[in-house]
Coordinates of C-alpha atoms in Angstrom, one line a residue:
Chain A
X248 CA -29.0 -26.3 -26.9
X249 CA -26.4 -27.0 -29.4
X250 CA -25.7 -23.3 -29.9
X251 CA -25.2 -22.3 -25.9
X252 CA -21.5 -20.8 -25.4
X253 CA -19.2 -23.2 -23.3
X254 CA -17.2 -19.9 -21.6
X255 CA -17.8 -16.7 -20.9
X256 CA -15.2 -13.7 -21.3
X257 CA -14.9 -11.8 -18.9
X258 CA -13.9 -8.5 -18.1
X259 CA -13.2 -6.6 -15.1
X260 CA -12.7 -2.4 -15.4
X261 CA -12.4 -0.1 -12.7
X262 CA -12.2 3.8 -13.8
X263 CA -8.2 3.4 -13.8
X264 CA -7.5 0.0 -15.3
X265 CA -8.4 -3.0 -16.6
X266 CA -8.2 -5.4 -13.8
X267 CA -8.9 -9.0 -15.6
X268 CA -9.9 -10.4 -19.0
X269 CA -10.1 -14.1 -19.6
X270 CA -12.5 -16.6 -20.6
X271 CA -13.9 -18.0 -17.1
X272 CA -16.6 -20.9 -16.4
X273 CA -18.4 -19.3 -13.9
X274 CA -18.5 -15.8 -12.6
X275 CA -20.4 -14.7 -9.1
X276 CA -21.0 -10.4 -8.4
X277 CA -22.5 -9.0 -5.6
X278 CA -26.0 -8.0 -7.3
X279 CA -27.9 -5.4 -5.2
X280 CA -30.7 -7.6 -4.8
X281 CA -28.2 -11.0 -3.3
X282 CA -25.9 -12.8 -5.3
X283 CA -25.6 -13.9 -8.7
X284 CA -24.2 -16.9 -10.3
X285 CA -23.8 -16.6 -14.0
X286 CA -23.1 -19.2 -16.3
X287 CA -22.3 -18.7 -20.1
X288 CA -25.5 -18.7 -22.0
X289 CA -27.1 -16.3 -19.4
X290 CA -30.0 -14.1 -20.9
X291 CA -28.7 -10.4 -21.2
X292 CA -29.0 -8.7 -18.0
X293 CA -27.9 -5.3 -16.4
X294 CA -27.6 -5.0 -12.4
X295 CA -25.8 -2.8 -10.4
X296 CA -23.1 -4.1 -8.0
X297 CA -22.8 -3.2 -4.1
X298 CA -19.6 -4.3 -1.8
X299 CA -18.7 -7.8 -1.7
X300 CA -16.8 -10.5 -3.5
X301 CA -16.8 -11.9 -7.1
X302 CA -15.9 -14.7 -7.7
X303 CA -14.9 -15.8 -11.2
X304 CA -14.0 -20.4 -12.1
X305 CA -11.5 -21.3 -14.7
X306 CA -12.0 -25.0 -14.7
X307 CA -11.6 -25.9 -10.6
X308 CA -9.5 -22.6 -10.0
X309 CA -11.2 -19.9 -8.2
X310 CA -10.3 -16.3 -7.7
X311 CA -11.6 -13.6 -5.7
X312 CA -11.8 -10.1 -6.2
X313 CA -13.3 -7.6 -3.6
X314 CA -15.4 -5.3 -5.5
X315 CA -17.3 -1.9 -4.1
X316 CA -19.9 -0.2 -6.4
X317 CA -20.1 -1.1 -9.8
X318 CA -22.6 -2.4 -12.6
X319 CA -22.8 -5.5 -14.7
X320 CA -23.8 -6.2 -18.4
X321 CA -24.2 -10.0 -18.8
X322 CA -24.5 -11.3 -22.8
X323 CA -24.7 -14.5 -23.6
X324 CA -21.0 -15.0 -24.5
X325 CA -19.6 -12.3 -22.8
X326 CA -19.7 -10.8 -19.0
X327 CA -18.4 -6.9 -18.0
X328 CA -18.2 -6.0 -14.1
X329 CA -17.7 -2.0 -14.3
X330 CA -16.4 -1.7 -10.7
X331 CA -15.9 1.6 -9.0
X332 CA -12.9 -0.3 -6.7
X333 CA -11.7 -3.3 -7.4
X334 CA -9.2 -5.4 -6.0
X335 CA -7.1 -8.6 -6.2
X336 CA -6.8 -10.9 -3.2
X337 CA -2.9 -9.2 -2.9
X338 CA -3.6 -6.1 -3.2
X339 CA -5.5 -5.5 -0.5
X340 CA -3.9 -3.9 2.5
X341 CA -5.3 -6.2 5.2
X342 CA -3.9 -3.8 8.2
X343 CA -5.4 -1.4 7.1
X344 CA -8.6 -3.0 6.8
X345 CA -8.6 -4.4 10.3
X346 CA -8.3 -0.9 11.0
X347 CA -11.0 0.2 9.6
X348 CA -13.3 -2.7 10.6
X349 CA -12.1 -1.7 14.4
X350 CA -13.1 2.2 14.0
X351 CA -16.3 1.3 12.2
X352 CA -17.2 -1.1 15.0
X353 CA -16.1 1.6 17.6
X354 CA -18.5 4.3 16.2
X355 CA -21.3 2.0 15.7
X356 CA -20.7 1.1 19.7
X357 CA -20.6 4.9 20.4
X358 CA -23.8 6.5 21.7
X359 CA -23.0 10.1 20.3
X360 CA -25.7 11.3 18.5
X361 CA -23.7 12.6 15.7
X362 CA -22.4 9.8 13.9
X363 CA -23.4 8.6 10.7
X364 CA -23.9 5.2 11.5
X365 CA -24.6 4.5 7.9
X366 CA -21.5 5.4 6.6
X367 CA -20.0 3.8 9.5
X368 CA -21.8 0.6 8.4
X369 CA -20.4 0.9 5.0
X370 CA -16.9 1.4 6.0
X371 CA -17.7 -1.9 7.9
X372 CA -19.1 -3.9 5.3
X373 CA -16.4 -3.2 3.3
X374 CA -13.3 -3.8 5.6
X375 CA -15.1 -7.3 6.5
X376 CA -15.4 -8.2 3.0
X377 CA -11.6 -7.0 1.9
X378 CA -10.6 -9.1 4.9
X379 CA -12.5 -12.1 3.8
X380 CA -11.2 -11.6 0.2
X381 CA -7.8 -11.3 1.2
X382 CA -8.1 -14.3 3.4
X383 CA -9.1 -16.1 0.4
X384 CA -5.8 -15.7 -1.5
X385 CA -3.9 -17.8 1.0
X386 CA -6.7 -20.7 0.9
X387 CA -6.5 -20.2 -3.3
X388 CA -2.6 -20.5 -3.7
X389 CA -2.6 -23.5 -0.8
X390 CA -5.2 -24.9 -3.4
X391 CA -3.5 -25.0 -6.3
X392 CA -0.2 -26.3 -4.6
X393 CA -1.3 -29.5 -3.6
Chain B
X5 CA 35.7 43.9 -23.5
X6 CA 34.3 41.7 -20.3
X7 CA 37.0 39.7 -18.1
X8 CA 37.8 36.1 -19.6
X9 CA 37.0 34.7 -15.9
X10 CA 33.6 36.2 -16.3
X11 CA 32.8 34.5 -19.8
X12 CA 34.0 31.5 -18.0
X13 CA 31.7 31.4 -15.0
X14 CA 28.7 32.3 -17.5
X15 CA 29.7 29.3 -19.3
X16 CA 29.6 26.9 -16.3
X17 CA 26.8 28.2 -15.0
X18 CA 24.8 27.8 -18.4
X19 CA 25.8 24.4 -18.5
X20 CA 24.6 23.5 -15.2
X21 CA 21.5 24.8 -16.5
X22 CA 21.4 22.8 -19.5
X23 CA 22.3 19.6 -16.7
X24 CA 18.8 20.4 -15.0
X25 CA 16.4 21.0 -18.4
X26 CA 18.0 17.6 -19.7
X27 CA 17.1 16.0 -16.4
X28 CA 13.7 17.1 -16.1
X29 CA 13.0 16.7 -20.0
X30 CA 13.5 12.9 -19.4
X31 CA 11.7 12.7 -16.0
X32 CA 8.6 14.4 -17.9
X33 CA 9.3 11.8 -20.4
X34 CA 9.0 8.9 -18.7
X35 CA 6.1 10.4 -16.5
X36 CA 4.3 11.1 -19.6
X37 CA 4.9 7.7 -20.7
X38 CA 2.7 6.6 -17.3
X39 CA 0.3 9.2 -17.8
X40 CA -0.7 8.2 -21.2
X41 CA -1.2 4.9 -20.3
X42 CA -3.6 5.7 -17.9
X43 CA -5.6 7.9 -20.4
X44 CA -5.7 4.8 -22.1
X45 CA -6.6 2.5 -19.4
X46 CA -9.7 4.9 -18.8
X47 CA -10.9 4.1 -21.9
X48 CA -12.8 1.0 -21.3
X49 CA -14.8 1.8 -18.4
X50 CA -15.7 5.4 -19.7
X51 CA -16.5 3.7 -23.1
X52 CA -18.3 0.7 -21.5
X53 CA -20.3 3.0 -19.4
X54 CA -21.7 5.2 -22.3
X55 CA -22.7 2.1 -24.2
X56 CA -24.5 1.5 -21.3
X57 CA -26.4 4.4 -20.0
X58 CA -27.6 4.7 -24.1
X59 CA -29.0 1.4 -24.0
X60 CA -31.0 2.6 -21.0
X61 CA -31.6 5.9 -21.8
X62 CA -34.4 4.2 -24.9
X63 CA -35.8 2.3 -22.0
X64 CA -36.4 4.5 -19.3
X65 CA -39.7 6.8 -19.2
X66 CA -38.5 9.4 -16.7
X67 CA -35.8 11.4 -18.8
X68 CA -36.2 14.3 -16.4
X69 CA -33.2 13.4 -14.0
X70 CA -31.8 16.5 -12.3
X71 CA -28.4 16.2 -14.3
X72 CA -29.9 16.2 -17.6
X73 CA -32.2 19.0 -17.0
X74 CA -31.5 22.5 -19.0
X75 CA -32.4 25.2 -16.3
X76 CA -30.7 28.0 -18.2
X77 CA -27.5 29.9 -17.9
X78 CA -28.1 32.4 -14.5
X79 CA -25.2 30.7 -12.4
X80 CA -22.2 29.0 -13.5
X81 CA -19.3 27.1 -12.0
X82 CA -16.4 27.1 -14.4
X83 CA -13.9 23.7 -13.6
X84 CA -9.8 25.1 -14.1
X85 CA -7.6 22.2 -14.8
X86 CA -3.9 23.5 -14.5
X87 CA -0.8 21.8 -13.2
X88 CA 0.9 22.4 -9.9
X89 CA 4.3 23.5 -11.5
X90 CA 5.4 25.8 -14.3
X91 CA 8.5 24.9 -16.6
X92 CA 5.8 23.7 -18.6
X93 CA 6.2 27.0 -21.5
X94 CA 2.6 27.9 -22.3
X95 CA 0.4 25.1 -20.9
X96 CA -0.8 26.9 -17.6
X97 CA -1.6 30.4 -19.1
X98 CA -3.0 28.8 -22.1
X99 CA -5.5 27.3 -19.9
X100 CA -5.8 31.2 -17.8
X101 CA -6.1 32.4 -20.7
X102 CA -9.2 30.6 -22.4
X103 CA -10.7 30.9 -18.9
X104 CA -10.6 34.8 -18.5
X105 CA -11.9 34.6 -22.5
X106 CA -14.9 32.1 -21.2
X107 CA -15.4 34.2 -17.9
X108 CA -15.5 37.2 -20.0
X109 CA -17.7 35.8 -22.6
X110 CA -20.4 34.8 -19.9
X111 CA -19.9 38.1 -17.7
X112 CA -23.7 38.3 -17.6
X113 CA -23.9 35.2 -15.5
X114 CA -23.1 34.8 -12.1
X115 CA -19.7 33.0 -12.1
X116 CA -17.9 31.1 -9.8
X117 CA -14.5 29.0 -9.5
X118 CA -13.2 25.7 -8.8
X119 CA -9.3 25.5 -9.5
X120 CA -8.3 22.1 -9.9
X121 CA -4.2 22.7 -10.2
X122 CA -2.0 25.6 -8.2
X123 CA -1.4 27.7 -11.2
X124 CA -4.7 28.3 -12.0
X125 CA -5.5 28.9 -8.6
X126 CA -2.9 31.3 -8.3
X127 CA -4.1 33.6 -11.2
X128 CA -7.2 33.7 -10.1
X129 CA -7.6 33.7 -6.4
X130 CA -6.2 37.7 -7.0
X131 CA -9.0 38.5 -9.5
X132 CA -12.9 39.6 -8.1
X133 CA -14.4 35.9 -8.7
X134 CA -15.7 33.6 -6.2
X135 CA -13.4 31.1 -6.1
X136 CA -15.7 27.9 -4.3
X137 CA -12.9 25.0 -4.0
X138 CA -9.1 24.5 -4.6
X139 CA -7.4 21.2 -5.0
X140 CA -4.1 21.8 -4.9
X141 CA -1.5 19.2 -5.4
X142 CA -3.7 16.3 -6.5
X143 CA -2.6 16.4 -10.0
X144 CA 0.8 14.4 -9.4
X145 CA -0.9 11.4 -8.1
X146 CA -4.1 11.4 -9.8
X147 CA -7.0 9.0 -8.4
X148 CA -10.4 8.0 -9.2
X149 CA -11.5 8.7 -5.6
X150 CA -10.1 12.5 -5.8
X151 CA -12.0 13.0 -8.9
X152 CA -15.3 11.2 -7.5
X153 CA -14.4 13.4 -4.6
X154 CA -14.4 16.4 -6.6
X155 CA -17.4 15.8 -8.7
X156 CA -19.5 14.8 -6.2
X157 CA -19.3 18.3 -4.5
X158 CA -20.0 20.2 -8.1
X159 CA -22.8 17.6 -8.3
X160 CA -24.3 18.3 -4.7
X161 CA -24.0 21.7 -5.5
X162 CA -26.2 21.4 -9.3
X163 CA -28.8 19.2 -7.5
X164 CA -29.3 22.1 -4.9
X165 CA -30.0 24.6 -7.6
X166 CA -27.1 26.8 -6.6
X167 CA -25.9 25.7 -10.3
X168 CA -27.3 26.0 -13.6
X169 CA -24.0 25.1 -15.6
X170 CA -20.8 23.8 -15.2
X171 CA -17.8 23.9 -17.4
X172 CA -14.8 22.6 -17.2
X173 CA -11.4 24.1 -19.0
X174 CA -8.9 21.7 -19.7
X175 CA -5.9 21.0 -22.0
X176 CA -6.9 18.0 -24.3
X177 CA -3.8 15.2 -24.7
X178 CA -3.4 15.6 -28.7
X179 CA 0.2 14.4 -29.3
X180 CA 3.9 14.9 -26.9
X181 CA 4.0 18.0 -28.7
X182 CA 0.5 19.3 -29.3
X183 CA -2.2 20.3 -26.9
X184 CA -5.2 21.7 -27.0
X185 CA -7.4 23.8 -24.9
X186 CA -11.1 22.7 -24.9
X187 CA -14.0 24.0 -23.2
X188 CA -16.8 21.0 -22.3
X189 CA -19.9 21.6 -20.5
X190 CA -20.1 18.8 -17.8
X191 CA -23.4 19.7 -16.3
X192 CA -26.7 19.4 -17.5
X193 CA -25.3 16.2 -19.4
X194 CA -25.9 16.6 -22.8
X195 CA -26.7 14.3 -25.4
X196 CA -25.7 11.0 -24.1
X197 CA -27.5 9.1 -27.2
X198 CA -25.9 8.4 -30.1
X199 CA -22.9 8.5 -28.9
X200 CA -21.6 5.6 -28.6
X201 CA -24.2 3.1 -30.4
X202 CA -23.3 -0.3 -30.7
X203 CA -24.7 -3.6 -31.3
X204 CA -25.5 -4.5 -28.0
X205 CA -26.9 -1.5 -26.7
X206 CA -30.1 -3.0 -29.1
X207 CA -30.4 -5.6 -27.0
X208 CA -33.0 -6.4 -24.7
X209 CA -32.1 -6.7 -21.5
X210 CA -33.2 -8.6 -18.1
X211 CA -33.3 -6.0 -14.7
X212 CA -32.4 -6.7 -11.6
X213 CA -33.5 -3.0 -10.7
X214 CA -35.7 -1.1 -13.0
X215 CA -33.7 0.1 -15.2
X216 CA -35.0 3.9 -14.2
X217 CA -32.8 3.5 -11.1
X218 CA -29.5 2.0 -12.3
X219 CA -30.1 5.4 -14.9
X220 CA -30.2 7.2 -11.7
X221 CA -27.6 5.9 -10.1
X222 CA -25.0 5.7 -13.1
X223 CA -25.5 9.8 -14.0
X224 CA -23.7 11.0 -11.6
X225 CA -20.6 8.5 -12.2
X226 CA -20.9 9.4 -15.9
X227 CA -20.2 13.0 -14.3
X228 CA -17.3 11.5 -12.5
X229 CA -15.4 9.6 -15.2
X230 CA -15.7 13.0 -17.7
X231 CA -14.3 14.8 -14.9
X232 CA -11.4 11.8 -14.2
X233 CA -11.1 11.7 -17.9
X234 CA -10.8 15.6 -17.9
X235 CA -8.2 15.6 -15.3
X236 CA -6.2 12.5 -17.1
X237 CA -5.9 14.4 -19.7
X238 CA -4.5 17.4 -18.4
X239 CA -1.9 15.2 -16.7
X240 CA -0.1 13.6 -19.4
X241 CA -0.5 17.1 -21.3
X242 CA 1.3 18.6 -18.9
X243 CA 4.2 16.0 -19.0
X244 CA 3.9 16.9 -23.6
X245 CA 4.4 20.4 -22.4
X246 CA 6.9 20.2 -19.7
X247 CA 9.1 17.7 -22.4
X248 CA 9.0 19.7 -25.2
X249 CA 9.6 23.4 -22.9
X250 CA 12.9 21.3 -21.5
X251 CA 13.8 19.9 -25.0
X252 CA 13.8 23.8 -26.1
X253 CA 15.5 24.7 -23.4
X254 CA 18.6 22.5 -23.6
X255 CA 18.8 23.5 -27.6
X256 CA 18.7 26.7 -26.4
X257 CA 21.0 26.3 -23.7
X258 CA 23.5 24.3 -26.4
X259 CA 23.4 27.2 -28.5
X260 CA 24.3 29.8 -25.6
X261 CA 26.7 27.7 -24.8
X262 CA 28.5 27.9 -28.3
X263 CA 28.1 31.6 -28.5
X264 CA 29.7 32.3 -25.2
X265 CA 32.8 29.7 -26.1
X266 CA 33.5 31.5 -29.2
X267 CA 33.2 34.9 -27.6
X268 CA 35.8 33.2 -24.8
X269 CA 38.6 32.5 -27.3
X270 CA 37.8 35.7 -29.0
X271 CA 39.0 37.0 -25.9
X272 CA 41.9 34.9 -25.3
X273 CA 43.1 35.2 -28.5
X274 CA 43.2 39.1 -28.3
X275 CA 44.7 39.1 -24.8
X276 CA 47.8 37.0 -26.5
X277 CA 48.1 39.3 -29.2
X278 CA 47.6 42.3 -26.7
X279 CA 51.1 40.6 -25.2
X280 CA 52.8 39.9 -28.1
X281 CA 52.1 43.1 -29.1
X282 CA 53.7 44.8 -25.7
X283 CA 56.1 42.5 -25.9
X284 CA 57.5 43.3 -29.7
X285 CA 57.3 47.2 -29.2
X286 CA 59.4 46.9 -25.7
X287 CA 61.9 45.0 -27.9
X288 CA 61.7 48.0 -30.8
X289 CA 62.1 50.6 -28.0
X290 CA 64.6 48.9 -26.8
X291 CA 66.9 48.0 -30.3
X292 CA 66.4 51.8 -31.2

C-alpha cells in the first residue's frame, strides 16, 4: 500500500462560494443512506448529501460545517462536497434557529389537518442540526486553547 | 442675448449633476467589483456539477427524465432578466428589445412571461402577453435560494406539461464595457455531454444511490444554477452598463460645463463693453 495518499483535499462549494479548501485527514458528510467516514485512499464514490453535519480532521483539529442538500464525489486523493447551503460553525444565526426549531415543533404539535408536517419536519431537522453545529464552535475553539 | 444670472444657474445646476453621475459611476464600480466576484465564485460548483451529471449521464439507462425530454415548441415561457433601475444607457431595452424580436419570432406559439427585473416587467406588463410571475427587486441582493425559488416554479410548471420550452433573455457579463444579449434555452436541457469532459468523469464510480436517482435529483439543480448563473450575470452587467452610462455622463456633463463658462464670459465681456461704450459716448456728447 505504498502508493495510498496520506491526505485528502478537500473542497467545499455552495452555488455562491467556495466555502473551504485544504488538505484534511479525515472528512465525515451526511450520506443519504447514514454517515460516511472517508479516509484518503477511498474508492471513487458519488452520494448525495441530506441535512446534517460534516465534519472534516486536520491532524487532532476538528471542524464542523452544517450542510443541507448537496452531493459528493470522493477520488482517491481528492474529496468535493457540492452543498446547496453550507455553513461555518459562526455563521450560523443560532436565534434564529431556536426559532425555527420552536415553530417547527409547534406545527408538528398542532392537530390542523393542513400542515405539511413534512416540511415542518425538515425545517426541524435542520434548526436542530445548525444548533448542534453551532454549539460545536465553542467546544472547537475551547479545544484548541488549552 | 440670455441674462448672465441665467447662464450662471445653468452652470451650477449642471455641475450638481455632474456631482451625482460621478457618485454613482464609482458606487456601480465598486458594486460591480462584488458582482463579478460572485460570477466567479459560481464557477466551481456550476463547473463541478456538469462534470458530474456527464459522468452519470454514460451510466444511467433511463435518459428519458422529464427535463431532457423534447415535446416540441406549442407553449413557451420566455425568462426576462432586466435590472430594477435605469441610468444604466441601453442595458434594459437592449434586453426588451431582443425579447419583443424572440416573442415575435415565435408568435406561432403560445407565449407567456416571467419578468425577473422591474424594467422588464414594466415594458411588458402593458403589452397583450400573459405575464405568469414577477420578481421585482431581487436583483440587488441576489441569492441562491431566490433563484432556486424561481426555477423551481418554471420547473413545476414544465413537469405539469403546461410548458414545452423555456428561454431565458439575459445580458451576458463580457467586459466593464461590453455586454451582450444572449438567448439560452433552459428547458428541455440540452446536451449536457460533452461538455465539460474531464479525466475523472472516466472514472468508475462506487453508489451510494443508483446513480439513476442522484441523475434525477441533480436535473433540476442543474436548472437552478443556469438560472443563478443567468441572473449573476445580468447583475454585474448591469453594474458595466450603469459605470460606463455615468462615465459618459460626467464627460458629457464636463463638456457642457465648458461650453456654458465660455458662453458666460462671452456675456460678461460684452456687458463691459456695452458700458464702456455708454460711458465714452456720454463723455463725447458731453465735450461737444
Amino acid at each position: 500500500m505504498a502508493n495510498l495518499p496520506e491526505k485528502l483535499r478537500l473542497e467545499i462549494v455552495t452555488p455562491d462560494r467556495l466555502l473551504f479548501s485544504g488538505e484534511v485527514d479525515e472528512v465525515s458528510v451526511p450520506g443519504v443512506q447514514g454517515y460516511l467516514g472517508i479516509l484518503p485512499g477511498h474508492a471513487p464514490l458519488l452520494s448525495e448529501l441530506k441535512i446534517g453535519e460534516i465534519m472534516l480532521r486536520q491532524g487532532d483539529r476538528r471542524v464542523y460545517f452544517f450542510c443541507s442538500w448537496g452531493f459528493l464525489e470522493v477520488l482517491p486523493d481528492r474529496v468535493s462536497v457540492l452543498a446547496e447551503i453550507a455553513e461555518r460553525p459562526d455563521e450560523i444565526d443560532v436565534s434564529r434557529a431556536q426559532q425555527a426549531k420552536d415553530r417547527a415543533e409547534k406545527r408538528l404539535k398542532s392537530k390542523d389537518p393542513e400542515t405539511d408536517f413534512n416540511r415542518a419536519k425538515v425545517a426541524l431537522e435542520r434548526a436542530l442540526i445548525r444548533l448542534q453545529v453551532a454549539g460545536k464552535a465553542g467546544v472547537g475553539r475551547l479545544g484548541a486553547g488549552s | 442675448m440670455p441674462n448672465l444670472r441665467d447662464v450662471r444657474r445653468r452652470i451650477r445646476s449642471v455641475r450638481n449633476i455632474q456631482k451625482t453621475t460621478r457618485a454613482m459611476k464609482f458606487v456601480s464600480a465598486s458594486k460591480l467589483k462584488r458582482a463579478q466576484d460572485r460570477v466567479v465564485a459560481a464557477r466551481p460548483y456550476a463547473n463541478r456539477m456538469l462534470a458530474v451529471l456527464n459522468s452519470l449521464i454514460l451510466r444511467v439507462e433511463n435518459k428519458e427524465h422529464p427535463l431532457l425530454k423534447r415535446r416540441g415548441s406549442g407553449r413557451i415561457l420566455l425568462v426576462v432578466i432586466t435590472g430594477d433601475k435605469g441610468l444604466c444607457g441601453a442595458f434594459n431595452s437592449n434586453i426588451v428589445k431582443a425579447g419583443v424580436a424572440f416573442l415575435n419570432e415565435h408568435s406561432q406559439a403560445e407565449l407567456a412571461l416571467t419578468a425577473i427585473g422591474k424594467k422588464g416587467y414594466d415594458y411588458f406588463k402593458r403589452r397583450p402577453y400573459e405575464m405568469r410571475e414577477q420578481y421585482i427587486n431581487i436583483m440587488g441582493k441576489l441569492e441562491y435560494g431566490e433563484a432556486k425559488r424561481i426555477a423551481d416554479f418554471i420547473i413545476r410548471q414544465y413537469g405539469s406539461e403546461a410548458l414545452d420550452e423555456v428561454y431565458v433573455v439575459y445580458n451576458e457579463f463580457k467586459s466593464v464595457i461590453r455586454q451582450r444579449v444572449v438567448v439560452e434555452r433552459l428547458l428541455p436541457i440540452g446536451e449536457i455531454a460533452g461538455l465539460g469532459m474531464n479525466g475523472s468523469a472516466q472514472l468508475e464510480y462506487l453508489y451510494e444511490d443508483k446513480p439513476q436517482v442522484i441523475f434525477d435529483h441533480l436535473l433540476p439543480r442543474h436548472v437552478e444554477v443556469q438560472l443563478f448563473r443567468a441572473m449573476l450575470e445580468s447583475a454585474a452587467s448591469e453594474h458595466g452598463a450603469r459605470m460606463t452610462a455615468m462615465d459618459a455622463a460626467t464627460t458629457n456633463a464636463k463638456e457642457m460645463i465648458d461650453r456654458l463658462t465660455l458662453n458666460m464670459n462671452r456675456i460678461r465681456q460684452a456687458s463691459i463693453t456695452k458700458e464702456i461704450i455708454e460711458i465714452v459716448s456720454g463723455a463725447n456728447a458731453l465735450a461737444e
